[in-house]
Coordinates of C-alpha atoms and ligand atoms in Angstrom, one line a residue:
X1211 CA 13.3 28.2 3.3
X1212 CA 17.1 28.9 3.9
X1213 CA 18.0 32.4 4.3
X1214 CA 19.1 33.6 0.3
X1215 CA 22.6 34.2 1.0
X1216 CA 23.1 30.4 2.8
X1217 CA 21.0 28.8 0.0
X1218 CA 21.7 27.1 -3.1
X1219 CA 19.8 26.5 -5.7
X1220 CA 19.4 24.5 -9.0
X1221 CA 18.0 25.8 -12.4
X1222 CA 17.4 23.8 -15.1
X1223 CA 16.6 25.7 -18.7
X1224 CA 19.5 28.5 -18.0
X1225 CA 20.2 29.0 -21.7
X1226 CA 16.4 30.5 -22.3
X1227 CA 14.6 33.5 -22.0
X1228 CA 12.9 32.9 -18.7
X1229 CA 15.9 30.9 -17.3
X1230 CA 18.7 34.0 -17.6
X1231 CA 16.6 36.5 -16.3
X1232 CA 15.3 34.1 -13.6
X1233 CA 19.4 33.1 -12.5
X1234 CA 20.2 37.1 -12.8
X1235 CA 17.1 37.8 -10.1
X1236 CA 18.7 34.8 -7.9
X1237 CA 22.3 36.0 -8.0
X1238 CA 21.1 39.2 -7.2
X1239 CA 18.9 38.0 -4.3
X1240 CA 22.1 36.5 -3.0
X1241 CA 21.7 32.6 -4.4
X1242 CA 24.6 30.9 -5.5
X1243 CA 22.7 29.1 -8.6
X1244 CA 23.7 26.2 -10.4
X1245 CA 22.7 26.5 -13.8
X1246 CA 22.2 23.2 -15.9
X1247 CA 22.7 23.6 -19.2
X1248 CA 22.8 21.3 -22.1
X1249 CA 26.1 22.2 -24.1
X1250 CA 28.2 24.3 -21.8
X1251 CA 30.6 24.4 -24.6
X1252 CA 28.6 26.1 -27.0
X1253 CA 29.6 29.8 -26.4
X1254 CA 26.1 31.3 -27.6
X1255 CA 24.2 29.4 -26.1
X1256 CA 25.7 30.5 -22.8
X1257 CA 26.6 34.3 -23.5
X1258 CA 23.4 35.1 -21.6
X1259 CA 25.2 33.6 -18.3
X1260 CA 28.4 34.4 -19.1
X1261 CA 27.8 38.1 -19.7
X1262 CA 26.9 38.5 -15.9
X1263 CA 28.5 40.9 -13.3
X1264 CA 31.9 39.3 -12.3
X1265 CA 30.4 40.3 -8.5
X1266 CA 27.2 37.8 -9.4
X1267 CA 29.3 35.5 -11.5
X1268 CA 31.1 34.3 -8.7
X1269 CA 28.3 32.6 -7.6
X1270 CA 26.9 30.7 -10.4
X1271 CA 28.0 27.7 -11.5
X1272 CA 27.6 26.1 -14.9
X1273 CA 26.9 22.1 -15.2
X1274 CA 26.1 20.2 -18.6
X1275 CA 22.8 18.6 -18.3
X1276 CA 20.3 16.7 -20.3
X1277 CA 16.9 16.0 -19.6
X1278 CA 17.4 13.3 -22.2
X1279 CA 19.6 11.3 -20.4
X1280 CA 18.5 9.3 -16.7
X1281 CA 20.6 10.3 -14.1
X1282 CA 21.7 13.3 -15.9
X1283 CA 20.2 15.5 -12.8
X1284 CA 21.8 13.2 -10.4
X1285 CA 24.9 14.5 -9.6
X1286 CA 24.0 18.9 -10.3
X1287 CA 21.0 18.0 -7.6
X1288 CA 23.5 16.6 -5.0
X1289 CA 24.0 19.5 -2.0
X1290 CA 21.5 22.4 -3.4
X1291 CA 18.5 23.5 -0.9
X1292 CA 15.9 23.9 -4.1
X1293 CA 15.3 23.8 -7.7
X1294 CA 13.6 25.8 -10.4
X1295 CA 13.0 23.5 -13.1
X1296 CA 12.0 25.5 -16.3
X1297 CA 13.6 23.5 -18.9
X1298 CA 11.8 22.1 -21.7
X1299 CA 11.6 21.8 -25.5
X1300 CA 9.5 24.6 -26.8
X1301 CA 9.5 24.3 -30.5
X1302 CA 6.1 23.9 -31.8
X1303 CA 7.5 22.3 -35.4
X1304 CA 8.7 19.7 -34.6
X1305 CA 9.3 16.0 -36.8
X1306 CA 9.0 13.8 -34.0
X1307 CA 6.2 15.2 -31.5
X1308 CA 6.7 12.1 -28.8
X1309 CA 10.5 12.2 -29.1
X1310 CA 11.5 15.5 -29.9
X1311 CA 9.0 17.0 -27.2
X1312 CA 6.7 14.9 -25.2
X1313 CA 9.1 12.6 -23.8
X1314 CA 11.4 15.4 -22.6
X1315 CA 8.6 17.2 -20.9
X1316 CA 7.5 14.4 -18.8
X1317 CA 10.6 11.4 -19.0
X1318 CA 12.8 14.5 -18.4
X1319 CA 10.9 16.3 -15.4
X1320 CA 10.9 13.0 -13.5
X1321 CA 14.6 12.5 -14.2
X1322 CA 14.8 15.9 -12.8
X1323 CA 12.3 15.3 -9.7
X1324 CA 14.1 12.0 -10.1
X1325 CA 17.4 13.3 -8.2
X1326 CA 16.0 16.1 -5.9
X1327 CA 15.1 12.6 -3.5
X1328 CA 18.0 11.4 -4.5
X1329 CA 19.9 14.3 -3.3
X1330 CA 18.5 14.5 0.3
X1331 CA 19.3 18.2 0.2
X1332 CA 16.5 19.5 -2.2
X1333 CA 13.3 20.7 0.2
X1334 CA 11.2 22.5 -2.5
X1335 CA 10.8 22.2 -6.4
X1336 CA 9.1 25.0 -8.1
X1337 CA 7.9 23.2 -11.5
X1338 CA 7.4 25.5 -14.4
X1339 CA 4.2 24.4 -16.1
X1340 CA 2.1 26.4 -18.4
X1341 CA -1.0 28.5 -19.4
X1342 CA -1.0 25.6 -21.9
X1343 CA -1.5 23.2 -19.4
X1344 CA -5.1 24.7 -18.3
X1345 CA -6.3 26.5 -21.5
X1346 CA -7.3 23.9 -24.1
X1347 CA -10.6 22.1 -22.7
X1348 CA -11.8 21.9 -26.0
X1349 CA -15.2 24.1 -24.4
X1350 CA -15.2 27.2 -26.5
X1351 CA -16.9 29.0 -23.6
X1352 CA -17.6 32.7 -23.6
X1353 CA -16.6 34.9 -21.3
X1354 CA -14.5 31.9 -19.7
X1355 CA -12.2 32.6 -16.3
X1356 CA -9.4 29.9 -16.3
X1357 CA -8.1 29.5 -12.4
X1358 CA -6.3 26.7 -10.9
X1359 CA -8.9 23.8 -11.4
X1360 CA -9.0 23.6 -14.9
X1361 CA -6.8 21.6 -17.2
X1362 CA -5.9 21.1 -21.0
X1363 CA -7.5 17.9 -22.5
X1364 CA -5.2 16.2 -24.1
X1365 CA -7.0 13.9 -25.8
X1366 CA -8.9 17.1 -27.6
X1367 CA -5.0 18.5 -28.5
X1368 CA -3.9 15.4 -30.0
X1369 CA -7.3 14.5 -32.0
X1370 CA -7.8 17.7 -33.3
X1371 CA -4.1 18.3 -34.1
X1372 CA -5.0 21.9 -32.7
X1373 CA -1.6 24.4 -33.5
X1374 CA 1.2 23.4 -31.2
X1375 CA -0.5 20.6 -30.0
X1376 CA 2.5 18.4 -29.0
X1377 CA 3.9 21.5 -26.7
X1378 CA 0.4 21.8 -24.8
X1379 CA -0.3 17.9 -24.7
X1380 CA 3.7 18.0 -23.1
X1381 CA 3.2 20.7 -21.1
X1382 CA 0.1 19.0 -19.1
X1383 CA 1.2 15.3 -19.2
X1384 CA 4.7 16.9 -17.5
X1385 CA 3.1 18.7 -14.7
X1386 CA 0.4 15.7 -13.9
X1387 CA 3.3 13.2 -13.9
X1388 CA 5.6 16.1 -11.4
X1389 CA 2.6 16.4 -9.1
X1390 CA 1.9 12.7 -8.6
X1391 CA 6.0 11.6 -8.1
X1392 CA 5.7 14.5 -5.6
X1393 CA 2.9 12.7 -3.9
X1394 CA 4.3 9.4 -4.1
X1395 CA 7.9 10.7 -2.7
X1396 CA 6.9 12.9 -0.4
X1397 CA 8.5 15.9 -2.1
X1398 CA 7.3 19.9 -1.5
X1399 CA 6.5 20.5 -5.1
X1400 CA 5.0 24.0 -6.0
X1401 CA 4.0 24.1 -10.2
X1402 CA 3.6 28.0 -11.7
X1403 CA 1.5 28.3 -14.4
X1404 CA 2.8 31.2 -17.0
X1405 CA 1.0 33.1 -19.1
X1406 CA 2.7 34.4 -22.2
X1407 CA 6.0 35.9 -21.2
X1408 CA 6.6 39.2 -22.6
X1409 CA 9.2 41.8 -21.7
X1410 CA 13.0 42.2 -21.4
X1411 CA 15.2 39.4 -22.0
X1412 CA 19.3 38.4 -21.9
X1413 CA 19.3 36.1 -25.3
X1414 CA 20.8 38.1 -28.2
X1415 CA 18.0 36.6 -30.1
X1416 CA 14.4 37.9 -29.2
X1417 CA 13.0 35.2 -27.4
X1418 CA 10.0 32.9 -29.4
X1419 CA 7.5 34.4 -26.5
X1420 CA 8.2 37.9 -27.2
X1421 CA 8.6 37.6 -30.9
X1422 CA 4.8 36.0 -30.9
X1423 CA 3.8 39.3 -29.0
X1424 CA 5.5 41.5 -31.7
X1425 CA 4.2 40.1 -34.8
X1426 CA 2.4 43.1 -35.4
X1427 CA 5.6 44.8 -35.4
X1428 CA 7.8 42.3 -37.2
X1429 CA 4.9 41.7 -39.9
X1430 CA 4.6 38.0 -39.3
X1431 CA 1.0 38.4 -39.5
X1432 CA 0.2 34.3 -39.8
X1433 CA 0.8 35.1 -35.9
X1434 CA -2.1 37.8 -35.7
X1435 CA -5.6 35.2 -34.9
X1436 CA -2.9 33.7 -31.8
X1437 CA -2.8 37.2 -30.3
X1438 CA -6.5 37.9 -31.0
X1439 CA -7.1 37.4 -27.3
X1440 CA -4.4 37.0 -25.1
X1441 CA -2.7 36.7 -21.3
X1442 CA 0.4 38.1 -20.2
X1443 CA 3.0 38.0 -17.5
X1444 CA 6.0 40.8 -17.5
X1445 CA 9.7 38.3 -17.5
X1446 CA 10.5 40.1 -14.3
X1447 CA 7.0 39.7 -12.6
X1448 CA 7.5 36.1 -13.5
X1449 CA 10.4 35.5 -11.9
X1450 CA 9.8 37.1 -9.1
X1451 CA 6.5 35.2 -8.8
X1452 CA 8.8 32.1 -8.9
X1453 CA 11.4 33.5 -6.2
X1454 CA 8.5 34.6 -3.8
X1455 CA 6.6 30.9 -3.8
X1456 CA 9.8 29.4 -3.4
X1457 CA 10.6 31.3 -0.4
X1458 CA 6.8 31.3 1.1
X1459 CA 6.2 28.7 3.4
X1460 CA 2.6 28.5 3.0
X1461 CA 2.9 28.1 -1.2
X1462 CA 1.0 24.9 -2.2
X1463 CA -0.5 23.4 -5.4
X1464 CA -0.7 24.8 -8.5
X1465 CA -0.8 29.1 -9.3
X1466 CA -1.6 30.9 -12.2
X1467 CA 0.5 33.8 -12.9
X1468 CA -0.9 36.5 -15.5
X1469 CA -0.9 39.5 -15.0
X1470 CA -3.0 41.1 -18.1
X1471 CA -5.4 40.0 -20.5
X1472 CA -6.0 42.2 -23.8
X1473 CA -7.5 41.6 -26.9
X1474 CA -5.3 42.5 -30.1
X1475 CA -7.1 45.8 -31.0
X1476 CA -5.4 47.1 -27.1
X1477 CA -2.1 45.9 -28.2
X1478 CA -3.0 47.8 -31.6
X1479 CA -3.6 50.9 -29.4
X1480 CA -0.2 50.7 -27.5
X1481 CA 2.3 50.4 -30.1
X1482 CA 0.3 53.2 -32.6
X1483 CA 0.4 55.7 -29.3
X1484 CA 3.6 54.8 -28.3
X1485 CA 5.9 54.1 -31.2
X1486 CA 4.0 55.7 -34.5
X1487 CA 7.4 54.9 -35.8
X1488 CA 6.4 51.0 -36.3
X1489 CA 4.0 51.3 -39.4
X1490 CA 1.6 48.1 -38.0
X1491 CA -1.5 47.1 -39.7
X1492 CA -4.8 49.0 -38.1
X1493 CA -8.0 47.0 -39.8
X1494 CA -7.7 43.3 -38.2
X1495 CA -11.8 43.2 -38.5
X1496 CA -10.8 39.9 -40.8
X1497 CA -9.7 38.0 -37.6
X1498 CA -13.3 38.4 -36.3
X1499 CA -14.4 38.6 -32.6
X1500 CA -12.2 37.0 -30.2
X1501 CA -13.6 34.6 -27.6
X1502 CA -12.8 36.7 -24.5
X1503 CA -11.3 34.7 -21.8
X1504 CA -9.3 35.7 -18.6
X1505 CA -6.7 34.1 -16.5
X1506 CA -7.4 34.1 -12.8
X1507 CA -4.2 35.0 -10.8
X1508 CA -6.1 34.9 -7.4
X1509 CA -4.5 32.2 -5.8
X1510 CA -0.9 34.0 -6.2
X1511 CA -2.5 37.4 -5.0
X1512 CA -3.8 36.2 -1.9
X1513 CA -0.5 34.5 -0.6
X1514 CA 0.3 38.2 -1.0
X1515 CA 2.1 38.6 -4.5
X1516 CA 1.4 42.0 -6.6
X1517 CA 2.0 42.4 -10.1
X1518 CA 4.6 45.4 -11.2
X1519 CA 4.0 45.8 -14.6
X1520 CA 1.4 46.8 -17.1
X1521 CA 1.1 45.3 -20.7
X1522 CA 2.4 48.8 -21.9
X1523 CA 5.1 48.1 -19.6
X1524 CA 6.2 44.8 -21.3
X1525 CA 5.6 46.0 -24.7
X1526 CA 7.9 49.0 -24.0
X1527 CA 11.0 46.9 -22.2
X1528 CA 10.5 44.4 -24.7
X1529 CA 10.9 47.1 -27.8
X1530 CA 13.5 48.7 -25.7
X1531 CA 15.5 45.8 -25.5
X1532 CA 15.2 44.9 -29.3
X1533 CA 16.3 48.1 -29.7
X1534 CA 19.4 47.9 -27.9
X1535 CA 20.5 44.7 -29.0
X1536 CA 20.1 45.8 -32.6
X1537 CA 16.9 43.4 -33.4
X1538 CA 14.1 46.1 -34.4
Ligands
NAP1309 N1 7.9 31.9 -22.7 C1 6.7 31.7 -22.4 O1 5.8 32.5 -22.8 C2 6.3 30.6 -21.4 C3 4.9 30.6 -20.9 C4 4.6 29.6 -20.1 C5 5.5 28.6 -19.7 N2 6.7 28.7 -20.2 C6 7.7 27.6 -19.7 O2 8.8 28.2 -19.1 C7 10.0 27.4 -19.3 C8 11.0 28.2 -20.0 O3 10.5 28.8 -21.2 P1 11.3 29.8 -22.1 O4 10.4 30.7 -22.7 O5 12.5 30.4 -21.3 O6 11.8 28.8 -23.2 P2 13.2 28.7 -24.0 O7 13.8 30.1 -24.1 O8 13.0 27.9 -25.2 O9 14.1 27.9 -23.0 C9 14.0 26.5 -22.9 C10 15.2 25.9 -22.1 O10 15.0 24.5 -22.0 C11 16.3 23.9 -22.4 N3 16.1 22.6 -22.9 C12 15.3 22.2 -24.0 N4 15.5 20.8 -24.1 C13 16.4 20.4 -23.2 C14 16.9 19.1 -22.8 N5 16.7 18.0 -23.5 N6 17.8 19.1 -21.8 C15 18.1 20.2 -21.0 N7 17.6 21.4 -21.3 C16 16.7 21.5 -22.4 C17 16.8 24.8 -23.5 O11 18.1 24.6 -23.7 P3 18.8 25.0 -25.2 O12 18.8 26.5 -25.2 O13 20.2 24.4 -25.1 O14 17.9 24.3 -26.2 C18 16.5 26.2 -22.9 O15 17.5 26.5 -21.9 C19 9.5 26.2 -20.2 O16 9.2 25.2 -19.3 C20 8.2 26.7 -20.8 O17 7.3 25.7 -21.1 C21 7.2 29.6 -21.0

C-alpha cells in the first residue's frame, strides 16, 4: 500500500459510530479521507466530522452519497488509493426488511465495489461485515468457537424470524455478494468481521452498539438475555484492526476481530467494582445459563495484530464518554 501521507482514501458510513472514529485514526495517520455521507447538509448528522482539528480537517473531504442510488459511488471513488466501506442500515425495526435494509446492504455494497473498478485508482477495499454474518447457524452448540469458516444461515434467520433477523440475513448476503464481484473483477477485497463495538465514540448520541452494552446501566433490561453471553471489540482496536489489514500486504479473506468474550454476570462484576454509583440489577439467575461461545480472532493475530484494550477498558471509555457528553 501507498505510504499514509501520499494516500487517499474513501469511507463510506462517516456519520456513525465506527465511521468518525475510524476517519479521526486516518487523518491522524496522515490520510486525506473522503468521507461519503448521505445528507451533508444536515448539520448533526455531520458534527462528529466537523468538530475535527482544523490541522486534520484540512484533509478530509465531505461528499453526499447514497448507497441507494447506482452510480452514487461513481464519481467519490474516482482518484482515491483505497476504501473502507462501513456503511449500512443498522436499525433492527424496521417496516420494510428487503427495502429498508437488505437491499442497501447488498444492492448498495456492489454499487460501492461497483466504482472502485470503475475508478482504476482503488487497489484494496476493506469491507465491514459482521459477527452477524458468522454467528447464526441455527446449531445451538455448546462450548462453540466461531472462526473464519463459519457463516450465518440465512434461511434459519428469515424462517425463524429470529430478533434482528433482516440485519443479520443483510449483513451475510452483503459480504457473500462483495466477495464473489471481488472474484469476478479481480479486485483485492479484505472483509473484517466485528464483534460488538464498545467503547468511546464522536456522535453526541451514544451509539446503538454501546447503548446495547449499557443496558444494565440505562435499565433497558428487555436488552439483558442479548448480553447474556457476549463478544467484544474496543472502537479504537477496531479501527486500528481496519487500518493495519489495509496496509498489510499479506491481508486476505475474511478476519474476525474480537477481542473479549464475557458472560453478563463479568460485565455485572465490572460496573459494581468500578462505578457502585450505577445502582444495576445483581440477580439475573432468571435469564438462565448462557450458551458459552467464543469468537476466534486468530487469523488477525497471526498476521501480527494485538489487541489494546480489556472489556473493563471499553466499559470505562464508554462511561467516560457518556459522562462527558452529558448522556449518563
Ligand atoms: N457497532 C457494532 O457493534 C458493529 C458490529 C459489527 C459490524 N458493524 C458494522 O460496522 C458498520 C458501521 O456500524 P456503526 O455501528 O458505525 O453503525 P451506525 O452508527 O449506524 O452507522 C451506519 C452508517 O451507515 C450510513 N448509512 C446507512 N444507510 C445508508 C445509505 N443508504 N447510504 C449511505 N450511507 C448509509 C449511516 O448514515 P446516516 O447516519 O446518515 O444514517 C451511518 O453513517 C456497519 O456496516 C455495521 O454493520 C457494527
Amino acid at each position: 500500500m501507498d505510504k499514509p501521507l501520499h494516500s487517499t482514501v474513501l469511507v463510506t458510513g462517516c456519520t456513525g459510530h465506527i465511521g468518525s472514529w475510524l476517519v479521526l485514526r486516518l487523518l491522524e495517520k496522515g490520510y486525506s479521507v473522503r468521507a461519503a455521507v448521505l445528507d451533508p447538509e444536515d448539520k448533526q448528522d455531520v458534527q462528529p466530522l466537523l468538530g475535527l482539528a482544523p490541522s486534520l480537517a484540512e484533509r478530509l473531504e465531505i461528499v453526499k452519497a447514497d448507497l441507494r442510488v447506482k452510480g452514487d459511488f461513481d464519481k467519490v471513488a474516482q482518484g482515491c488509493d483505497g476504501v473502507f466501506h462501513l456503511a449500512c442500515p443498522t436499525n433492527f425495526l424496521v417496516e420494510d426488511p428487503q427495502k429498508d435494509v437488505i437491499e442497501p446492504a447488498v444492492q448498495g455494497t456492489l454499487n460501492v465495489l461497483n466504482a472502485c473498478v470503475k475508478s482504476s485508482s482503488v487497489k484494496r477495499v476493506i469491507h465491514v461485515s459482521s459477527a452477524a454474518a458468522i454467528r447464526f447457524s441455527g446449531k445451538e452448540v455448546a462450548e462453540q468457537v466461531f472462526d473464519e469458516s463459519c457463516w450465518t444461515d440465512v434461511d434459519f434467520c428469515i424462517d425463524n424470524k429470529i430478533p434482528g433477523w433482516p440485519y443479520f440475513v443483510g449483513k451475510t448476503l452483503g459480504e457473500k455478494a462483495a466477495v464473489e464481484f471481488a472474484k469476478e473483477h479481480n479486485l483485492d477485497l479484505v472483509v473484517v468481521n466485528p464483534s460488538i463495538v464498545h467503547g468511546p465514540f464522536l456522535l453526541s448520541n451514544i451509539p446503538n452498539s454501546v447503548k446495547d452494552c449499557l443496558a444494565l446501566i440505562t435499565g433497558e433490561l428487555f436488552k439483558l438475555p442479548f448480553l447474556a453471553r457476549m463478544s467484544y471489540i474496543h472502537t479504537d482496536d477496531l479501527v486500528r484492526a481496519f487500518i493495519f489489514l489495509y496496509e498489510n500486504p499479506e491481508a486476505s479473506g475474511r478476519y474476525i476481530c474480537s477481542a473479549v468474550d464475557a458472560s453478563i454476570t463479568e460485565v455485572v462484576n465490572i460496573i459494581s467494582s468500578r462505578y457502585p454509583e450505577f445502582k444495576i440489577p445483581t440477580d439475573l439467575a432468571y435469564l438462565g445459563e448462557p450458551v458459552i461461545h467464543y469468537f476466534d480472532s486468530s487469523k488477525l493475530k497471526r498476521l501480527g495484530f494485538q489487541f489494546n484494550f480489556t472489556l473493563e477498558d471499553m466499559y470505562h471509555d464508554a462511561i467516560k464518554c457518556c459522562k462527558e457528553k452529558g448522556l449518563l
